[in-house]
Short mmCIF file of C-alpha atoms and ligand atoms in Angstrom, two decimals:
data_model
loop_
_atom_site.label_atom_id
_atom_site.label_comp_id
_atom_site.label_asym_id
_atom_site.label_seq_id
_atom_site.Cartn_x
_atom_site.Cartn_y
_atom_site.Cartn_z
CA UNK A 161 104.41 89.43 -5.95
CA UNK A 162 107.84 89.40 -3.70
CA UNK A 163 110.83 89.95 -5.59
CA UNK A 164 112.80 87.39 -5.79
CA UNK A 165 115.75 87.23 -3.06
CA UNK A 166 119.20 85.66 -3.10
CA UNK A 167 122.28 86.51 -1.18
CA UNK A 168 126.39 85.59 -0.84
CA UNK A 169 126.78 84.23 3.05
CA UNK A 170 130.45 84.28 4.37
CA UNK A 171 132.10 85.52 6.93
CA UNK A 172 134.23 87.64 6.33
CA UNK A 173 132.22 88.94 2.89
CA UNK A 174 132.27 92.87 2.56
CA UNK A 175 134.97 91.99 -0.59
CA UNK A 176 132.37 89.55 -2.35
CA UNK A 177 132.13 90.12 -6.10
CA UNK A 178 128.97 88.15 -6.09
CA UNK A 179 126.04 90.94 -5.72
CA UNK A 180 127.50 93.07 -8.76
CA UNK A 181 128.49 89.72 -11.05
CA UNK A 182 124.95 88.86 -10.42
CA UNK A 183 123.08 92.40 -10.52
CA UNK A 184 125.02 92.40 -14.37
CA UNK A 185 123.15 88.92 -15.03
CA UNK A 186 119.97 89.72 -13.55
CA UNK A 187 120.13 93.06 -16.01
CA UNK A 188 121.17 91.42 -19.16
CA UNK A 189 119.25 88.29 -19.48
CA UNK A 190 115.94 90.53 -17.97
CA UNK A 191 115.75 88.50 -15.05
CA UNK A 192 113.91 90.17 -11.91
CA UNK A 193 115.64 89.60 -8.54
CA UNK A 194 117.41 91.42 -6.02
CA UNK A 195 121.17 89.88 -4.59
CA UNK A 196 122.77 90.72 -1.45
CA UNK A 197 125.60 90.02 0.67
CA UNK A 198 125.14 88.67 4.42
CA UNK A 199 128.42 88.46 7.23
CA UNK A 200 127.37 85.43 8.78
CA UNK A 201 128.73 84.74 12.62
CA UNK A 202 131.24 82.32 12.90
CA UNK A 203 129.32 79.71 15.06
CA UNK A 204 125.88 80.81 13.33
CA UNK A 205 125.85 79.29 9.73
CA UNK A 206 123.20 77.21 9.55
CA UNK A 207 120.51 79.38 11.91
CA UNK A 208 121.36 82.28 9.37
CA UNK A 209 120.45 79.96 6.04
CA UNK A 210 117.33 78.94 7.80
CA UNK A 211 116.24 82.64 8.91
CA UNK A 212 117.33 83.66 5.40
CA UNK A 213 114.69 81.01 3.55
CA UNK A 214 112.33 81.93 5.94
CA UNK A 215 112.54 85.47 5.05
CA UNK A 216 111.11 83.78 1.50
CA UNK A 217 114.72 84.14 -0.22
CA UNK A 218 115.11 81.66 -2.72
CA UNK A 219 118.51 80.43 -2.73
CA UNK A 220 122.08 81.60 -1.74
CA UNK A 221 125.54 81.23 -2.47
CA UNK A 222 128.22 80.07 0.52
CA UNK A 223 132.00 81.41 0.92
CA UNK A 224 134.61 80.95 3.22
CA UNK A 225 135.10 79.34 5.53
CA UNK A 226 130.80 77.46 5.46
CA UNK A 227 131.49 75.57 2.27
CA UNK A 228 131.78 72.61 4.16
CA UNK A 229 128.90 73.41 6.73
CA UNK A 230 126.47 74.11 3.74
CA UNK A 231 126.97 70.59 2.10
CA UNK A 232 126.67 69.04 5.56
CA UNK A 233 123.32 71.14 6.87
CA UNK A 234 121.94 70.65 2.84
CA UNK A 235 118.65 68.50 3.05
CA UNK A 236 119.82 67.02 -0.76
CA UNK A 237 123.09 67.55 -2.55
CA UNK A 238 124.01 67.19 -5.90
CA UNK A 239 126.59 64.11 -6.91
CA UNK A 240 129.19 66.85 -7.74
CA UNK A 241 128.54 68.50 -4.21
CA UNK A 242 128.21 65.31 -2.27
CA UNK A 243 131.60 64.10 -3.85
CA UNK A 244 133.74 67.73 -3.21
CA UNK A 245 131.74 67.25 0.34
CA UNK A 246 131.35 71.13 0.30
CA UNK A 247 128.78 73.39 -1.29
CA UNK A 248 128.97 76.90 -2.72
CA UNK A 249 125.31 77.07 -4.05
CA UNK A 250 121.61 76.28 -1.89
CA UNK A 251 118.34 76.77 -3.36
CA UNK A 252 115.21 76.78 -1.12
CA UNK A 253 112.28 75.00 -2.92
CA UNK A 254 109.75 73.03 -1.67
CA UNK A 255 110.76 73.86 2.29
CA UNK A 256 113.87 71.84 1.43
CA UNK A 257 117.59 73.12 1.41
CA UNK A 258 119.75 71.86 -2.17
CA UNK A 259 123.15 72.04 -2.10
CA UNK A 260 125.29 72.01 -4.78
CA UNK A 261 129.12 72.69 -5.88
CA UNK A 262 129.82 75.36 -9.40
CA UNK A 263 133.24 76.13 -8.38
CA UNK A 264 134.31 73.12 -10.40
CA UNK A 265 132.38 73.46 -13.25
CA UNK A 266 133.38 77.42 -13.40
CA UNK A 267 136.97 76.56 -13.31
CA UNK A 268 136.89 73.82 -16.17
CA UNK A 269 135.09 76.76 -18.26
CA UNK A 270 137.60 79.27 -17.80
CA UNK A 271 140.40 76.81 -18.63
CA UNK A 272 139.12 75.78 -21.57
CA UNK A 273 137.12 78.54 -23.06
CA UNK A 274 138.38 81.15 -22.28
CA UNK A 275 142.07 80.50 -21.50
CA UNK A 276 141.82 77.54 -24.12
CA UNK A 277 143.38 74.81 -22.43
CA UNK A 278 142.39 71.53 -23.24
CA UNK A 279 142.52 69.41 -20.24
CA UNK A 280 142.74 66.04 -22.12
CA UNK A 281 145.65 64.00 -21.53
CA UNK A 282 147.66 67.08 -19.68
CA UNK A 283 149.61 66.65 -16.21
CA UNK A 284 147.88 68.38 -13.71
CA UNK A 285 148.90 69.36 -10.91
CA UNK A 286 146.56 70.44 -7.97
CA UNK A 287 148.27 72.08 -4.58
CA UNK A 288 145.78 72.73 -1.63
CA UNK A 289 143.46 70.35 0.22
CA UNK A 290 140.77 71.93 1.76
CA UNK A 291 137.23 73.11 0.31
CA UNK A 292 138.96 75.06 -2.64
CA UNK A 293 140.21 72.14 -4.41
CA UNK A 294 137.68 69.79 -3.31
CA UNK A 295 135.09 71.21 -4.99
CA UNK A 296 137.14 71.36 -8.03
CA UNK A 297 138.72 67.79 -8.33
CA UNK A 298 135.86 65.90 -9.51
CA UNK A 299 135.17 67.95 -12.35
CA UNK A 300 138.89 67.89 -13.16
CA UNK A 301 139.10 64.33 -13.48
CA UNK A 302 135.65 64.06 -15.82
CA UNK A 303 137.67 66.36 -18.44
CA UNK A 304 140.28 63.17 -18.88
CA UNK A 305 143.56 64.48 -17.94
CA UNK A 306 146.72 61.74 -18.04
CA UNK A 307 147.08 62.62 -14.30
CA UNK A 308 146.49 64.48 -11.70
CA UNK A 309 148.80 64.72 -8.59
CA UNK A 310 147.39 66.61 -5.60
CA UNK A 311 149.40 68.24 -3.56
CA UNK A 312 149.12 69.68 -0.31
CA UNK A 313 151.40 70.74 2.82
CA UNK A 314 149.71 68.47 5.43
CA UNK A 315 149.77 65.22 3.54
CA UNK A 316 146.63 63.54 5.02
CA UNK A 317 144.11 65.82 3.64
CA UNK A 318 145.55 65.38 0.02
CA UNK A 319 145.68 61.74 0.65
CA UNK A 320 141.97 61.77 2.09
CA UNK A 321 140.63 63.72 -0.70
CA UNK A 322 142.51 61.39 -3.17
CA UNK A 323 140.57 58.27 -1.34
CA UNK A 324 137.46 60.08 -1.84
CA UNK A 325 138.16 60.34 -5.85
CA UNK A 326 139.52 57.26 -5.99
CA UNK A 327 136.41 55.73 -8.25
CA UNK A 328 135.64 58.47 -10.19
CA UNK A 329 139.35 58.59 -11.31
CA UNK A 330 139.69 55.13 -12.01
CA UNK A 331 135.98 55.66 -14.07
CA UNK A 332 137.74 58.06 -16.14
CA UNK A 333 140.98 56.38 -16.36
CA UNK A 334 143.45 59.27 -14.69
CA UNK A 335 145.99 58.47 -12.68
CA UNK A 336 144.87 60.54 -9.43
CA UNK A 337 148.49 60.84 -7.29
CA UNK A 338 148.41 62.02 -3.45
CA UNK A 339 151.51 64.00 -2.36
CA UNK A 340 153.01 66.20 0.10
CA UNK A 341 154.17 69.63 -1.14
CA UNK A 342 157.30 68.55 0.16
CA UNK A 343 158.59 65.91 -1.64
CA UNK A 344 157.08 66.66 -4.99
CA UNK A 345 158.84 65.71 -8.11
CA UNK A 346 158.01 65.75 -12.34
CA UNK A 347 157.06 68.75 -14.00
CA UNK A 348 153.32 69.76 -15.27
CA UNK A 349 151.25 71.24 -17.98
CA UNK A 350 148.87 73.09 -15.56
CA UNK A 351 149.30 74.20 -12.34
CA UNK A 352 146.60 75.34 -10.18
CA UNK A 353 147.04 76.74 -6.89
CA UNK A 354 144.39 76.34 -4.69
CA UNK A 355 146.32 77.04 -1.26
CA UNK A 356 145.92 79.88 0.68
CA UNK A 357 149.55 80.59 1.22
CA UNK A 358 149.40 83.89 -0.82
CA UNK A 359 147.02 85.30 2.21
CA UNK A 360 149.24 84.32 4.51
CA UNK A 361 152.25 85.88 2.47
CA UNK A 362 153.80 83.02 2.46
CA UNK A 363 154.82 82.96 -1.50
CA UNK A 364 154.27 79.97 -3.96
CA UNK A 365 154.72 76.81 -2.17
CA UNK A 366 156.40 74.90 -4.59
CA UNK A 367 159.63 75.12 -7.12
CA UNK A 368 159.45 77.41 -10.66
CA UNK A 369 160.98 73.43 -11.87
CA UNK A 370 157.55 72.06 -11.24
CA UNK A 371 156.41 73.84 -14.78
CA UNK A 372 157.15 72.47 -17.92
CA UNK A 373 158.15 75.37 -20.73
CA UNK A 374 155.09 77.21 -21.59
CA UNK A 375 152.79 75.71 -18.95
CA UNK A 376 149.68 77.59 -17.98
CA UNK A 377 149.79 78.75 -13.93
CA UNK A 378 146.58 79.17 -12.55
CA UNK A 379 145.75 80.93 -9.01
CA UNK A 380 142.14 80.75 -7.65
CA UNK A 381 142.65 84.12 -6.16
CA UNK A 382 142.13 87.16 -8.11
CA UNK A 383 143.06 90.72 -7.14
CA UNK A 384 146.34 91.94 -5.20
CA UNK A 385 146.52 88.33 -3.54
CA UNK A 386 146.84 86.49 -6.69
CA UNK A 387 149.50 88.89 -7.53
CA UNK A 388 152.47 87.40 -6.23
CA UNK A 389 151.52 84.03 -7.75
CA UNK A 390 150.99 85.64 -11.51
CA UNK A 391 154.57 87.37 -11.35
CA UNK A 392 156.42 83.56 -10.45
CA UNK A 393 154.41 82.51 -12.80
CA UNK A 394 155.50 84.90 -15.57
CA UNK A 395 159.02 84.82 -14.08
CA UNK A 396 159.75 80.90 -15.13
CA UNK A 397 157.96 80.75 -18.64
CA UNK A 398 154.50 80.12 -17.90
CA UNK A 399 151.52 82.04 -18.84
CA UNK A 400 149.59 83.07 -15.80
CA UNK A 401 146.19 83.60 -15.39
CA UNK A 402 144.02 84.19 -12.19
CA UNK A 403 140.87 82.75 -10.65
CA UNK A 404 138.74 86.21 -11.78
CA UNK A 405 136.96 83.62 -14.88
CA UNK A 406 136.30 80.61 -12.46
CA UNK A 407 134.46 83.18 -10.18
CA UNK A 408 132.24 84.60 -12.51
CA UNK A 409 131.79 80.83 -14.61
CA UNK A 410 130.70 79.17 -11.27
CA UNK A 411 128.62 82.41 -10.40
CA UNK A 412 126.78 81.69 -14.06
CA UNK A 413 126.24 77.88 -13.29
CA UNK A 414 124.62 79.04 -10.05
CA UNK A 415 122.35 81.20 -11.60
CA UNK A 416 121.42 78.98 -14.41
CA UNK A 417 120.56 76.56 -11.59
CA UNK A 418 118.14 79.21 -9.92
CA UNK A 419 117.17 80.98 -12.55
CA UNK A 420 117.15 78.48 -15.78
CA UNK A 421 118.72 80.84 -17.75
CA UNK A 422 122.58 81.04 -18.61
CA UNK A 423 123.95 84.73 -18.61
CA UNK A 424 126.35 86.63 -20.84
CA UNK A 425 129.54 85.34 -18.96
CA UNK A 426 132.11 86.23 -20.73
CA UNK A 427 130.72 90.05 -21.38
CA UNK A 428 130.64 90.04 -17.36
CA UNK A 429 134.20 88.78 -16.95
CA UNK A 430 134.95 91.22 -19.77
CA UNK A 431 133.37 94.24 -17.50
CA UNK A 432 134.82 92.70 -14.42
CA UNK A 433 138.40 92.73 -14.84
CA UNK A 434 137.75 95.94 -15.99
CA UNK A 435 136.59 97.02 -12.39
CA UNK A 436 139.30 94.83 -10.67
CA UNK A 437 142.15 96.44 -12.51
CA UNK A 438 140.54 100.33 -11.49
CA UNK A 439 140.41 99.14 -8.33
CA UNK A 440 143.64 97.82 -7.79
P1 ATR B 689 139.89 76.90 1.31
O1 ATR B 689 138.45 76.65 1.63
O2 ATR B 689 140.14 78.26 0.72
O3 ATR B 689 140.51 75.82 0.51
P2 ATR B 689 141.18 75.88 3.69
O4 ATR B 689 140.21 74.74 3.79
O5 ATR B 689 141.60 76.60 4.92
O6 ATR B 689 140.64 77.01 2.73
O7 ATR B 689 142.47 75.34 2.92
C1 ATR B 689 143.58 76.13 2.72
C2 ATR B 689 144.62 75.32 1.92
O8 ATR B 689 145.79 76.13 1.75
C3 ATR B 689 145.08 74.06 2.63
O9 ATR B 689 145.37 73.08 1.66
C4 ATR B 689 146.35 74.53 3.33
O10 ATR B 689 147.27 73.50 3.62
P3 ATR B 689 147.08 72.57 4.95
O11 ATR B 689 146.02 71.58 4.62
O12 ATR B 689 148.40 71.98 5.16
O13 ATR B 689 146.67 73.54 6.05
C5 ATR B 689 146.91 75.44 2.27
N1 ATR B 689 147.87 76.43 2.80
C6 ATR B 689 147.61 77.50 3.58
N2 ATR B 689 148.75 78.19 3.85
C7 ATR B 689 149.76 77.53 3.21
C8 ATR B 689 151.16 77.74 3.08
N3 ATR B 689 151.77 78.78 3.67
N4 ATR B 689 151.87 76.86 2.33
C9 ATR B 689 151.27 75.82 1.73
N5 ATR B 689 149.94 75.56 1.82
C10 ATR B 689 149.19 76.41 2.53
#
């Protein structure tokens, strides 16, 4: 029988941690499949998912910039995918296409098992509005913060993606605030940056004053470009952590979802920042 085939499409890709995080899982829960990395052209997304499951690969897992794309091309999404409107994970079964959205669900993990920060009744805030925090705001709000305040440079993306959470947040009683990075006041228990300003160089886009003492700063970047980001961070009183746990959690979710089996995590995160910090 064909091995079993899944891949990371982006574009660009070469960097992806994805084939090695899930060559580790594949090895230590005995699985047997092979996991590759594909540069996908820019105006090619969805003719390179539909070669790919034609080629008999099972499933795949979507990066910049297609998140959006995949949830849109997706024959069935999951609630949590259809809600973020973007996708990070498609399975091929049955000659369909399912999309769904881990990066959520591995962020919520790292917070609170590994970093052990209980999201219940904090003040969160959120800065970026494109597919970074949308996939991540919906599983925010089911943890029951007291509020969350997303904040973002361009003011009608934050205030669309707020609309689009408007239910769920009222569901889970959290007050869900829309706000331009701008004019952003009060101070917060968690920050989380999901902005890309760091790639840009463009520094933290918003004041040290925005943490309360001993808040916990989170960057979804990992690497030298969440470096700038953890020294702020450290710099006005908070502890700082980056996004190297939410990448491996929402790689596990994704391969529980293919595979039915939940890996090792936290031995792979373990051997992984091990890695980053040789390599950097
Ligand atoms: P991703 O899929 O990684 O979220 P994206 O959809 O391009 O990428 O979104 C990037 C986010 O970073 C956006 O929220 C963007 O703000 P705008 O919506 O105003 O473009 C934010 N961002 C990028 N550079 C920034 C900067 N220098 N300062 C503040 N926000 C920035």
């Amino acid at each position: 029988m064909a091995i079993d085939r899944y891949c990371v499409m982006g574009n660009p890709v070469a960097h992806s941690r994805s084939p090695w995080i899930h060559a580790r899982f594949a090895d230590l829960t005995g699985q047997v499949m092979q996991y590759g990395k594909r540069l996908v052209p820019l105006d090619g997304f969805a003719s390179s998912v539909h070669a790919f499951a034609a080629e008999g690969g099972r499933g795949c897992n979507i990066t910049v910039p297609f998140k959006f794309d995949a949830a849109a091309m997706a024959d069935r999404v999951s609630a949590r995918a259809a809600l973020a409107g973007a996708a990070n994970v498609l399975s091929f079964e049955g000659g369909l296409i399912l999309g769904d959205n881990t990066d959520g669900a591995g962020l919520v993990m790292d917070l609170q098992r590994n970093a052990g920060f209980d999201l219940r009744g904090r003040e969160v805030l959120l800065i970026g509005a494109g597919g970074a925090a949308a996939g991540v705001l919906g599983p925010l709000l089911q943890e029951h913060p007291a509020r969350i305040t997303l904040a973002n440079r361009t003011l009608a993306r934050a205030s669309e993606l707020v609309t689009r959470h408007r239910d769920l947040a009222a569901q889970m009683d959290v007050e869900l605030l829309g706000r331009s990075l701008q004019d952003l006041q009060g101070n917060f228990d968690l920050l989380i940056n999901a902005t890309s300003a760091s790639l840009n160089e463009a520094g933290v886009p918003v004041a040290g004053s925005t943490l309360k003492r001993g808040a916990l700063a989170y960057d979804m970047m990992y690497g030298a470009p969440a470096q700038g980001f953890l020294t702020w961070a450290a710099e006005h009183g908070a502890h700082a952590r980056d996004g190297l746990g939410m990448l491996v959690g929402q790689a596990a979710e994704a391969f529980r979802i293919w595979r039915g089996v939940l890996p090792p995590e936290q031995q792979v995160l373990d051997e992984l920042r091990q890695l980053v910090q040789e390599a950097s």
